[in-house]
Coordinates of N, CA and C in Angstrom, one line a residue:
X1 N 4.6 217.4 -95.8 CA 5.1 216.1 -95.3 C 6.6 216.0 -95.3
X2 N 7.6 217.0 -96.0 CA 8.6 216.3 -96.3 C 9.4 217.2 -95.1
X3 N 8.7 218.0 -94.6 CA 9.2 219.5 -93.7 C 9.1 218.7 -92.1
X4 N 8.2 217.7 -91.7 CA 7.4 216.9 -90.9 C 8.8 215.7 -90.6
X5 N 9.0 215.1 -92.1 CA 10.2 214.3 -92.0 C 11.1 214.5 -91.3
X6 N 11.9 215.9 -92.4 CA 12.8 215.9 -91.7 C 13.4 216.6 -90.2
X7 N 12.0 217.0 -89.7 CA 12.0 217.3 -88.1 C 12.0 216.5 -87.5
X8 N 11.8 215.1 -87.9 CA 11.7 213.7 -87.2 C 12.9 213.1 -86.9
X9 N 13.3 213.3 -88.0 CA 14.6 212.6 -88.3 C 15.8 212.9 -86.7
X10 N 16.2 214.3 -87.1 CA 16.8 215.0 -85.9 C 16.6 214.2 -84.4
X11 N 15.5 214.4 -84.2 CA 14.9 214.7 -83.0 C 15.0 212.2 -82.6
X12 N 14.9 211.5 -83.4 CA 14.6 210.2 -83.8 C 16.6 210.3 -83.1
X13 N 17.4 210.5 -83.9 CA 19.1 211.0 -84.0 C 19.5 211.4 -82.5
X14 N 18.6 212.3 -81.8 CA 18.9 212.8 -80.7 C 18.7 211.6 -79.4
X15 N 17.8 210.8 -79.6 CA 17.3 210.3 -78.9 C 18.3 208.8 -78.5
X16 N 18.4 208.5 -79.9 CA 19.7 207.4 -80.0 C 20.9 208.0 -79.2
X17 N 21.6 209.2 -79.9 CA 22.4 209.3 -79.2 C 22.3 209.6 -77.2
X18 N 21.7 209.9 -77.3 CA 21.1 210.2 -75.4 C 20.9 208.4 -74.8
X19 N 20.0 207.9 -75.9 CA 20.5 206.1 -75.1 C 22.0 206.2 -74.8
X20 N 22.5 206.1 -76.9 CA 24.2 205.7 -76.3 C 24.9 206.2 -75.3
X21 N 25.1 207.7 -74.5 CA 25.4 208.4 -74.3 C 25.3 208.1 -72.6
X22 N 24.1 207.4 -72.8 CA 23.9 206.8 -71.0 C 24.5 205.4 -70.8
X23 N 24.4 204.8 -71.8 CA 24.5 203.6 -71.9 C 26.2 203.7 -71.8
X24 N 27.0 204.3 -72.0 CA 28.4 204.4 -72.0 C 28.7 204.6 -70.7
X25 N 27.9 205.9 -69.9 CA 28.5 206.1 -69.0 C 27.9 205.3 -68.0
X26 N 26.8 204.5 -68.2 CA 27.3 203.3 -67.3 C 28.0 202.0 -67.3
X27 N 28.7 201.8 -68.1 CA 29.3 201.2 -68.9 C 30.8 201.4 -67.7
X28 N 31.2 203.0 -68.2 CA 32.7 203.7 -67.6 C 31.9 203.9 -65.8
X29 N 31.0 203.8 -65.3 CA 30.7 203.6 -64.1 C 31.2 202.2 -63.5
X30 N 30.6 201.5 -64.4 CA 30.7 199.7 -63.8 C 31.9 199.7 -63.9
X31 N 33.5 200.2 -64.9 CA 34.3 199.9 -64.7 C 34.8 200.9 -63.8
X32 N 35.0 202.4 -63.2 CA 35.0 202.8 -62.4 C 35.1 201.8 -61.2
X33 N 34.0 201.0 -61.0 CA 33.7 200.6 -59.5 C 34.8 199.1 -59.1
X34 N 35.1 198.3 -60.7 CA 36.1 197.9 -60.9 C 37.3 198.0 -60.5
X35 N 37.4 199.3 -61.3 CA 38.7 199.4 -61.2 C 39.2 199.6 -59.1
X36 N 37.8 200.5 -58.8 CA 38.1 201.0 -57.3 C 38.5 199.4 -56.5
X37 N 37.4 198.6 -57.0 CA 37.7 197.2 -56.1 C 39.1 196.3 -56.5
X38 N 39.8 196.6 -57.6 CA 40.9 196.2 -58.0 C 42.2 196.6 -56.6
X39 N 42.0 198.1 -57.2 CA 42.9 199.3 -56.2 C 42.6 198.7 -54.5
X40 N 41.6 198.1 -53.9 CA 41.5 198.0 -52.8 C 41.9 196.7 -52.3
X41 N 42.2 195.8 -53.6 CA 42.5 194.8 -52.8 C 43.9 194.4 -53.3
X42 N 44.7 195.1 -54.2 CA 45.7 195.6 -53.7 C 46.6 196.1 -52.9
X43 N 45.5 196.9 -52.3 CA 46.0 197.9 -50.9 C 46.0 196.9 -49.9
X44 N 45.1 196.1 -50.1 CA 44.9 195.0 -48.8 C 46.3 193.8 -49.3
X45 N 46.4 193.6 -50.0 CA 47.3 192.5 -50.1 C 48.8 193.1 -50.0
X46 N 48.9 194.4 -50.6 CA 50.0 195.1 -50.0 C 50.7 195.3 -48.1
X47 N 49.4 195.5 -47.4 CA 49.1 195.6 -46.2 C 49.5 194.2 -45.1
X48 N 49.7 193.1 -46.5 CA 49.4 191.7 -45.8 C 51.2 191.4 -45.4
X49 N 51.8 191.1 -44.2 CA 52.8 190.9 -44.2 C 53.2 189.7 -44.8
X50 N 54.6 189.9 -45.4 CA 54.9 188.7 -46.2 C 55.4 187.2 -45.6
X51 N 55.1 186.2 -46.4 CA 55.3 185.1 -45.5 C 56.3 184.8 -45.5
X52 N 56.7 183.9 -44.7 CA 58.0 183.3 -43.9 C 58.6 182.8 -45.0
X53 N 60.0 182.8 -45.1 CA 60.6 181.9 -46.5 C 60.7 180.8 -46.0
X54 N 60.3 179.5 -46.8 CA 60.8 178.2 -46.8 C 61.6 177.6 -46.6
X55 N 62.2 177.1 -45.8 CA 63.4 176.9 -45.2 C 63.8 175.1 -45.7
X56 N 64.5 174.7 -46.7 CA 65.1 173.8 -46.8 C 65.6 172.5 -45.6
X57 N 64.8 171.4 -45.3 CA 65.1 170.7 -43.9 C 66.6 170.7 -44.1
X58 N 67.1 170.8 -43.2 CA 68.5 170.5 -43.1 C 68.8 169.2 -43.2
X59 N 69.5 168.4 -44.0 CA 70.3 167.0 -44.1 C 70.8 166.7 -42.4
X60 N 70.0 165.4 -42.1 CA 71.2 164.9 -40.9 C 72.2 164.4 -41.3
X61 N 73.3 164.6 -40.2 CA 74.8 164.6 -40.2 C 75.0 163.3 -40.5
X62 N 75.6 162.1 -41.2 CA 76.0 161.2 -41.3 C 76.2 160.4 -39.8
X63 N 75.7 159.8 -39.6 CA 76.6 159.0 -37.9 C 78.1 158.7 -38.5
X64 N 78.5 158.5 -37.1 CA 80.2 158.4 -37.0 C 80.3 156.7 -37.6
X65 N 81.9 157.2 -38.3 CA 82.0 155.3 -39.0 C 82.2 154.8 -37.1
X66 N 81.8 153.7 -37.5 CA 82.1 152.6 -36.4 C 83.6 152.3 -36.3
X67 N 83.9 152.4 -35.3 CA 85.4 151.7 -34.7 C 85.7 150.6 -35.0
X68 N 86.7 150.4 -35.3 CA 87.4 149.0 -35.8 C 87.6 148.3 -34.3
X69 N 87.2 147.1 -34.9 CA 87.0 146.1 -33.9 C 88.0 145.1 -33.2
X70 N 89.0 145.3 -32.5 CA 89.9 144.0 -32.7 C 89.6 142.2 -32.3
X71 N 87.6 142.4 -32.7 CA 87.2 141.5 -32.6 C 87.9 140.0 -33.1
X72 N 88.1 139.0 -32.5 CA 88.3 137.6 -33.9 C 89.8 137.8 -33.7
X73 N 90.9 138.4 -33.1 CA 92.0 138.4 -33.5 C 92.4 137.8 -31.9
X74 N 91.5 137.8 -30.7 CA 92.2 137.5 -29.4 C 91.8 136.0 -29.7
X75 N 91.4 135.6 -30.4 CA 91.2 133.8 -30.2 C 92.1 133.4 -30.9
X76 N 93.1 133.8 -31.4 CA 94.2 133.7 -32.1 C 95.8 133.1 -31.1
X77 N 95.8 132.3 -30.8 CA 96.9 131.7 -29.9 C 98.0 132.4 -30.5
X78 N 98.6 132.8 -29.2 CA 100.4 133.2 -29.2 C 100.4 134.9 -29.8
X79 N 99.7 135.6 -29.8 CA 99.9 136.3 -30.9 C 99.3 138.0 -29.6
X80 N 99.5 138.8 -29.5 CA 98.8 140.1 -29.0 C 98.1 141.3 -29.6
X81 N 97.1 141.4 -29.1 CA 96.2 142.4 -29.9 C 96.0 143.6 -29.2
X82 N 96.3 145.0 -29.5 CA 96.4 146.1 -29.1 C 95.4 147.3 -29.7
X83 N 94.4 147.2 -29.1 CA 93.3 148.4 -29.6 C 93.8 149.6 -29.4
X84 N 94.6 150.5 -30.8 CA 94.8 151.1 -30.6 C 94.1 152.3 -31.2
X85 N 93.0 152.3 -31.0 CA 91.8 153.6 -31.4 C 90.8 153.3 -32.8
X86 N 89.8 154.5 -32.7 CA 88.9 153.5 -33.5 C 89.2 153.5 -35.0
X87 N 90.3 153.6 -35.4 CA 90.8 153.6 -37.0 C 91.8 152.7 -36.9
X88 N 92.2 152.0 -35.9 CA 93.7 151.0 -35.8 C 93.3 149.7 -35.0
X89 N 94.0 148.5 -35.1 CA 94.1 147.6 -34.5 C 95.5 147.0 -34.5
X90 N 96.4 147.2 -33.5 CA 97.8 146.4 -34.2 C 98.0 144.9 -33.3
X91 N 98.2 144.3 -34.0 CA 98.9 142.5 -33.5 C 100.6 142.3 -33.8
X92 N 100.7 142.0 -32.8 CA 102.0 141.4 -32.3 C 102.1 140.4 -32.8
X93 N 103.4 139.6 -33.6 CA 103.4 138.0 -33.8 C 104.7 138.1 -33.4
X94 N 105.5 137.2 -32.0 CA 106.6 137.2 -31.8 C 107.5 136.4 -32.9
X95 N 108.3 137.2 -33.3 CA 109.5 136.6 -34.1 C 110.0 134.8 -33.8
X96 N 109.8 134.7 -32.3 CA 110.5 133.3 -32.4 C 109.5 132.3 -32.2
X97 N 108.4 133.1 -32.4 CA 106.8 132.1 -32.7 C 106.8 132.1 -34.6
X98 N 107.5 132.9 -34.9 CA 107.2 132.5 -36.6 C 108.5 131.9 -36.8
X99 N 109.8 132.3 -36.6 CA 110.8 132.0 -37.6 C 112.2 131.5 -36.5
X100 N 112.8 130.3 -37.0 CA 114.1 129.9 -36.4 C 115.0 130.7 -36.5
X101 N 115.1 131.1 -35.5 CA 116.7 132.3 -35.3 C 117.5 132.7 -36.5
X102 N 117.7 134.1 -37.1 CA 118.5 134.2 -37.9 C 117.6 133.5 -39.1
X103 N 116.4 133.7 -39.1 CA 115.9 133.1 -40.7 C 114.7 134.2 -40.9
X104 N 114.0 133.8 -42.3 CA 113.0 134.9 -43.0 C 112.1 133.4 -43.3
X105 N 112.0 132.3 -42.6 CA 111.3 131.0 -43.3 C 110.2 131.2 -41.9
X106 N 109.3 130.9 -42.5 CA 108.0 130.6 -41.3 C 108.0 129.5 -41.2
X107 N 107.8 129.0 -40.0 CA 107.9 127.5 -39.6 C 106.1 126.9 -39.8
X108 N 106.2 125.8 -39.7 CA 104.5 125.5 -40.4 C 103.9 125.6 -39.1
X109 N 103.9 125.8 -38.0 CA 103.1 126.6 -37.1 C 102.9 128.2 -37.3
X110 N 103.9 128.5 -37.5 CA 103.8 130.5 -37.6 C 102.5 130.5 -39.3
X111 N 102.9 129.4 -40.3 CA 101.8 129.5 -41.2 C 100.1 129.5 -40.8
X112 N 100.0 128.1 -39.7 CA 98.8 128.4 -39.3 C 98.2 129.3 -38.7
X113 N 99.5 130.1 -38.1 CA 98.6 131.1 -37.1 C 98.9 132.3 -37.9
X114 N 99.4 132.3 -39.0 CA 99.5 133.5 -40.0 C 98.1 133.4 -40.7
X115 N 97.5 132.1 -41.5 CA 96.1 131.9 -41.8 C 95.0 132.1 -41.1
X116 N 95.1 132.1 -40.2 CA 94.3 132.2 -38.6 C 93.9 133.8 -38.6
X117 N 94.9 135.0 -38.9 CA 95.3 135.9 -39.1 C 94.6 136.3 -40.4
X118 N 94.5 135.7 -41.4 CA 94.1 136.0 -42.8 C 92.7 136.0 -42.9
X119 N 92.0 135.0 -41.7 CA 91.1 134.4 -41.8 C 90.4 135.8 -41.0
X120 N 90.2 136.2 -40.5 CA 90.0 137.0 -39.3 C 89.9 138.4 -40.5
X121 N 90.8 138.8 -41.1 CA 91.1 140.3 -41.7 C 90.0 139.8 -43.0
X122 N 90.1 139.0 -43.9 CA 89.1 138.5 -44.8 C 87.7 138.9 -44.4
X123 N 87.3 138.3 -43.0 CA 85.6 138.0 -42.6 C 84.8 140.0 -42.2
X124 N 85.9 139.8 -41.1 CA 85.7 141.1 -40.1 C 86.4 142.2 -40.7
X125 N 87.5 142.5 -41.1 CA 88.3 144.1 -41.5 C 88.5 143.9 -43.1
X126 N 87.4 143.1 -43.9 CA 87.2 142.8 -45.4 C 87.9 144.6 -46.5
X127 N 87.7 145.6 -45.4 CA 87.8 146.9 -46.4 C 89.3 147.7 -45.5
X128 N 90.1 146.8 -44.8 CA 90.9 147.6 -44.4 C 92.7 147.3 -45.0
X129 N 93.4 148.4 -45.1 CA 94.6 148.3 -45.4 C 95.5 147.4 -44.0
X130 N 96.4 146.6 -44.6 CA 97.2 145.9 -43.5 C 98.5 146.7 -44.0
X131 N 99.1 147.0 -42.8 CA 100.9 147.1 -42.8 C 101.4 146.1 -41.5
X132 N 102.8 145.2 -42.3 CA 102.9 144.7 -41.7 C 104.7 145.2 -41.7
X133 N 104.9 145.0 -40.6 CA 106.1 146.0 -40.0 C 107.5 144.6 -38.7
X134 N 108.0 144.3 -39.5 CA 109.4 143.7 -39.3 C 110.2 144.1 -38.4
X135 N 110.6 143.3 -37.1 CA 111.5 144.3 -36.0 C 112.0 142.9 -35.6
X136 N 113.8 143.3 -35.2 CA 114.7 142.4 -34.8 C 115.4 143.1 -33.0
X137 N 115.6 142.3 -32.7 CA 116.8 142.8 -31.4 C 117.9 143.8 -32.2
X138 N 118.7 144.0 -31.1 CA 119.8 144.7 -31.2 C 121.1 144.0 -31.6
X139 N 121.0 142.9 -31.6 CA 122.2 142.2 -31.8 C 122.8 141.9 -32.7
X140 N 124.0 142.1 -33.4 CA 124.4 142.2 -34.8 C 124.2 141.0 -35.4
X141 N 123.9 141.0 -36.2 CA 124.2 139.6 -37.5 C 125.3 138.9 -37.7
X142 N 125.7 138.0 -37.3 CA 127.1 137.9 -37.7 C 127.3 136.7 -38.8
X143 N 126.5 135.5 -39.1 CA 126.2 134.2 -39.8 C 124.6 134.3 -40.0
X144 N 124.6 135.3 -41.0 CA 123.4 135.2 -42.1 C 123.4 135.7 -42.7
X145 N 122.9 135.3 -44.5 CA 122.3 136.1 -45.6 C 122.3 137.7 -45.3
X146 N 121.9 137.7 -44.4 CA 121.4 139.1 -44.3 C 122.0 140.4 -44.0
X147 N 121.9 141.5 -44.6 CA 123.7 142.2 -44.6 C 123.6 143.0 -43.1
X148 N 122.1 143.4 -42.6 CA 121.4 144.1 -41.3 C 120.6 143.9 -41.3
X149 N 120.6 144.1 -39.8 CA 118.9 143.7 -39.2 C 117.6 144.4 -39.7
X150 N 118.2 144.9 -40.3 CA 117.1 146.2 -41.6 C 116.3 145.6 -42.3
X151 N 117.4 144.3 -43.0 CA 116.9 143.6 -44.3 C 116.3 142.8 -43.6
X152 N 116.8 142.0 -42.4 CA 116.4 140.7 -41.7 C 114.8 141.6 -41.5
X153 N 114.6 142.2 -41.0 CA 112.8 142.5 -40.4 C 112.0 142.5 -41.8
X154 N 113.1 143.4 -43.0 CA 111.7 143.6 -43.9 C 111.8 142.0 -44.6
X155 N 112.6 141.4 -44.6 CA 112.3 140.0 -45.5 C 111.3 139.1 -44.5
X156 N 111.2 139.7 -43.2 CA 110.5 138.7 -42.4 C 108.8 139.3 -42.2
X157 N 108.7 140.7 -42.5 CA 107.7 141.2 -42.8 C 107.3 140.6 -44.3
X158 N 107.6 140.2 -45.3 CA 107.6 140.3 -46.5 C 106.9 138.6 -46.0
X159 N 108.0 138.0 -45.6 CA 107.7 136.5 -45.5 C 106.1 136.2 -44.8
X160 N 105.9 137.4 -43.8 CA 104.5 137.0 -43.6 C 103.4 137.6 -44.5
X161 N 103.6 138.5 -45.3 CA 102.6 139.2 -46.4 C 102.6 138.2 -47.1
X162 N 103.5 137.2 -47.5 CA 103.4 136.3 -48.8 C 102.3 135.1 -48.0
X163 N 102.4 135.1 -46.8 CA 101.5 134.1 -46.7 C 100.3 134.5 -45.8
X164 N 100.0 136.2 -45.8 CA 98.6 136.3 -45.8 C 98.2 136.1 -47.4
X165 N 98.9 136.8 -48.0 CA 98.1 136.9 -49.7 C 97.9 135.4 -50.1
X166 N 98.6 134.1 -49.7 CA 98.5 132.6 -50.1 C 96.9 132.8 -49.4
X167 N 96.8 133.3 -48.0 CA 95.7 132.8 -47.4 C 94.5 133.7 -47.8
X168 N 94.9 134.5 -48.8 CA 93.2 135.0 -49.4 C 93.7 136.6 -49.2
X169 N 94.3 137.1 -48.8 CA 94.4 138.3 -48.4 C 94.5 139.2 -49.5
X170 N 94.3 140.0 -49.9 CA 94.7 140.4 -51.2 C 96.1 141.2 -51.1
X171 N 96.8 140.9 -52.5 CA 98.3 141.5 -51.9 C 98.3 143.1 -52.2
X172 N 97.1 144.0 -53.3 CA 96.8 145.0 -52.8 C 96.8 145.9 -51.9
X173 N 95.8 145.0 -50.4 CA 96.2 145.6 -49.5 C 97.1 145.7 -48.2
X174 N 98.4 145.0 -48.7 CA 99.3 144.9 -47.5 C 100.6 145.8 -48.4
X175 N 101.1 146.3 -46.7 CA 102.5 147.0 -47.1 C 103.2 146.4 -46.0
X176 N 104.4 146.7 -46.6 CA 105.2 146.2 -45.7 C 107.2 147.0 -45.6
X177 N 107.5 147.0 -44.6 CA 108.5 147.6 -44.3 C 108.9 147.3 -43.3
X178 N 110.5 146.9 -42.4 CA 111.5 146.5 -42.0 C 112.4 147.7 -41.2
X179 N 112.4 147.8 -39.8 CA 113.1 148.5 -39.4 C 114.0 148.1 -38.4
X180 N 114.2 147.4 -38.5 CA 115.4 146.5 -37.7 C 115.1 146.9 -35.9
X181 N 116.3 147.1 -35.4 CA 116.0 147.5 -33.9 C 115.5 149.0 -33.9
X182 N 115.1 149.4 -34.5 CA 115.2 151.0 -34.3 C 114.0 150.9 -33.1
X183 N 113.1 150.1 -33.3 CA 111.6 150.5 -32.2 C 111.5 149.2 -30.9
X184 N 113.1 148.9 -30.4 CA 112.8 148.1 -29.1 C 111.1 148.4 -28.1
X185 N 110.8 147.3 -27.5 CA 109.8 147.0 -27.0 C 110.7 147.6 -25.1
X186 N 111.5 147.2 -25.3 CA 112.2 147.0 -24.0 C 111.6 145.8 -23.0
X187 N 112.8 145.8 -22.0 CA 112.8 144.2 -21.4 C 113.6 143.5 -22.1
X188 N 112.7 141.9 -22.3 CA 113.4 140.9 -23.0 C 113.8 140.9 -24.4
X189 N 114.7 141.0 -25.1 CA 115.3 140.9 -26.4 C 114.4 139.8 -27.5
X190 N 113.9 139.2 -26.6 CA 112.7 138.2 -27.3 C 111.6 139.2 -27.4
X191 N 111.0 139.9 -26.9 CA 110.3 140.7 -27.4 C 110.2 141.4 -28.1
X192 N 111.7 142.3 -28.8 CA 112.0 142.9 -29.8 C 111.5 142.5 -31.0
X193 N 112.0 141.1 -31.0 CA 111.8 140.5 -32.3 C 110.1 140.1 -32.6
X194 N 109.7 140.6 -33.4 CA 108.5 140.6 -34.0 C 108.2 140.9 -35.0
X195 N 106.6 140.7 -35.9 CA 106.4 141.5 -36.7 C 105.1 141.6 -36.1
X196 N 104.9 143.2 -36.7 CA 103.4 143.7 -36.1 C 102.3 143.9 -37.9
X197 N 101.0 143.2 -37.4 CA 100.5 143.9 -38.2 C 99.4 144.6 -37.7
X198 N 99.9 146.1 -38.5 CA 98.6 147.2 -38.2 C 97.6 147.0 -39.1
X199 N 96.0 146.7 -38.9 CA 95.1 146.8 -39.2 C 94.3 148.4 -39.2
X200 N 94.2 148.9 -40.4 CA 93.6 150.5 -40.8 C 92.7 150.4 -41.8
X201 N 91.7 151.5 -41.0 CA 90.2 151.9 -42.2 C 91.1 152.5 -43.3

């Protein structure tokens, strides 16, 4: 009996291992076939041409600022408005429509139409710089304050800044500066005399 055993034994040993032994290599088959379907669809995705890159929409261009308007300034009596491009507007106020000969005083008409003026730059050109620019004839000074016609423009430029800022204007945005005859209009010597204000984005 014990001879019978251990001939069993062996052969009982053999038989296990021959399962495991099959049982593994299909085991390393199934992954074989794995692995092959891995490898192929790699090859196929490799094969696949690559897509298009994403292209970021491009930002539209800002539209153009709008042109300054010398709207509100032609209903303005006595006074000329000159569109001069779409960042400028300049007005003419003749000198002997604001001020008595040889003076820097606005007469209480040149005030209202200087308010008139304020009122207009306040509503409509609310975000724009004013320069307002002082100009006399050519004719010497001879009986006034004033030592040249240099000083006479910028005091008369100055005199009308003081009363756009009275009329709301902010004194921020006005400059002002005086150049006597240097920029004749030509023609009449009344024409000379002015102050201009340039209206700027």
């Amino acid at each position: 009996m014990a001879v019978a055993a251990a001939t069993l034994l062996p052969a009982c040993n053999y038989r296990q291992l021959q399962q495991d032994r099959e049982a593994l290599m299909r085991q390393n088959q199934e992954l074989q076939a794995q692995n092959s379907a891995v490898m192929d669809e790699n090859d196929r995705l490799a094969r696949q041409p690559a897509p298009e890159p994403v292209m970021a929409p491009t930002p539209a261009a800002p539209p153009p600022p709008m042109a300054l308007e010398p709207a509100g300034f032609e209903a303005i009596r006595g006074i000329e408005v000159d569109d001069s491009g779409p960042d400028q507007v300049k007005l003419s106020l003749p000198g002997d429509l604001l001020f008595p000969p040889g003076s820097a005083t606005l007469t209480a008409d040149a005030r209202k139409t200087v308010g008139q003026v304020a009122s207009v730059l306040n509503t409509k050109h609310a975000g724009s710089t004013v320069g307002l620019i002082g100009h006399t004839d050519s004719d010497p000074i001879k009986k006034s304050k004033w030592a040249s016609n240099e000083a006479l423009s910028l005091a008369r430029a100055e005199a009308v800044a003081d009363q756009l800022a009275a009329s709301g204007v902010s004194r921020g945005r006005l400059e002002t500066r005086g150049v006597g005859a240097q920029q004749p209009r030509g023609g009449k010597k009344s024409a000379d005399r002015r102050v201009e204000v340039v209206v700027s984005r």
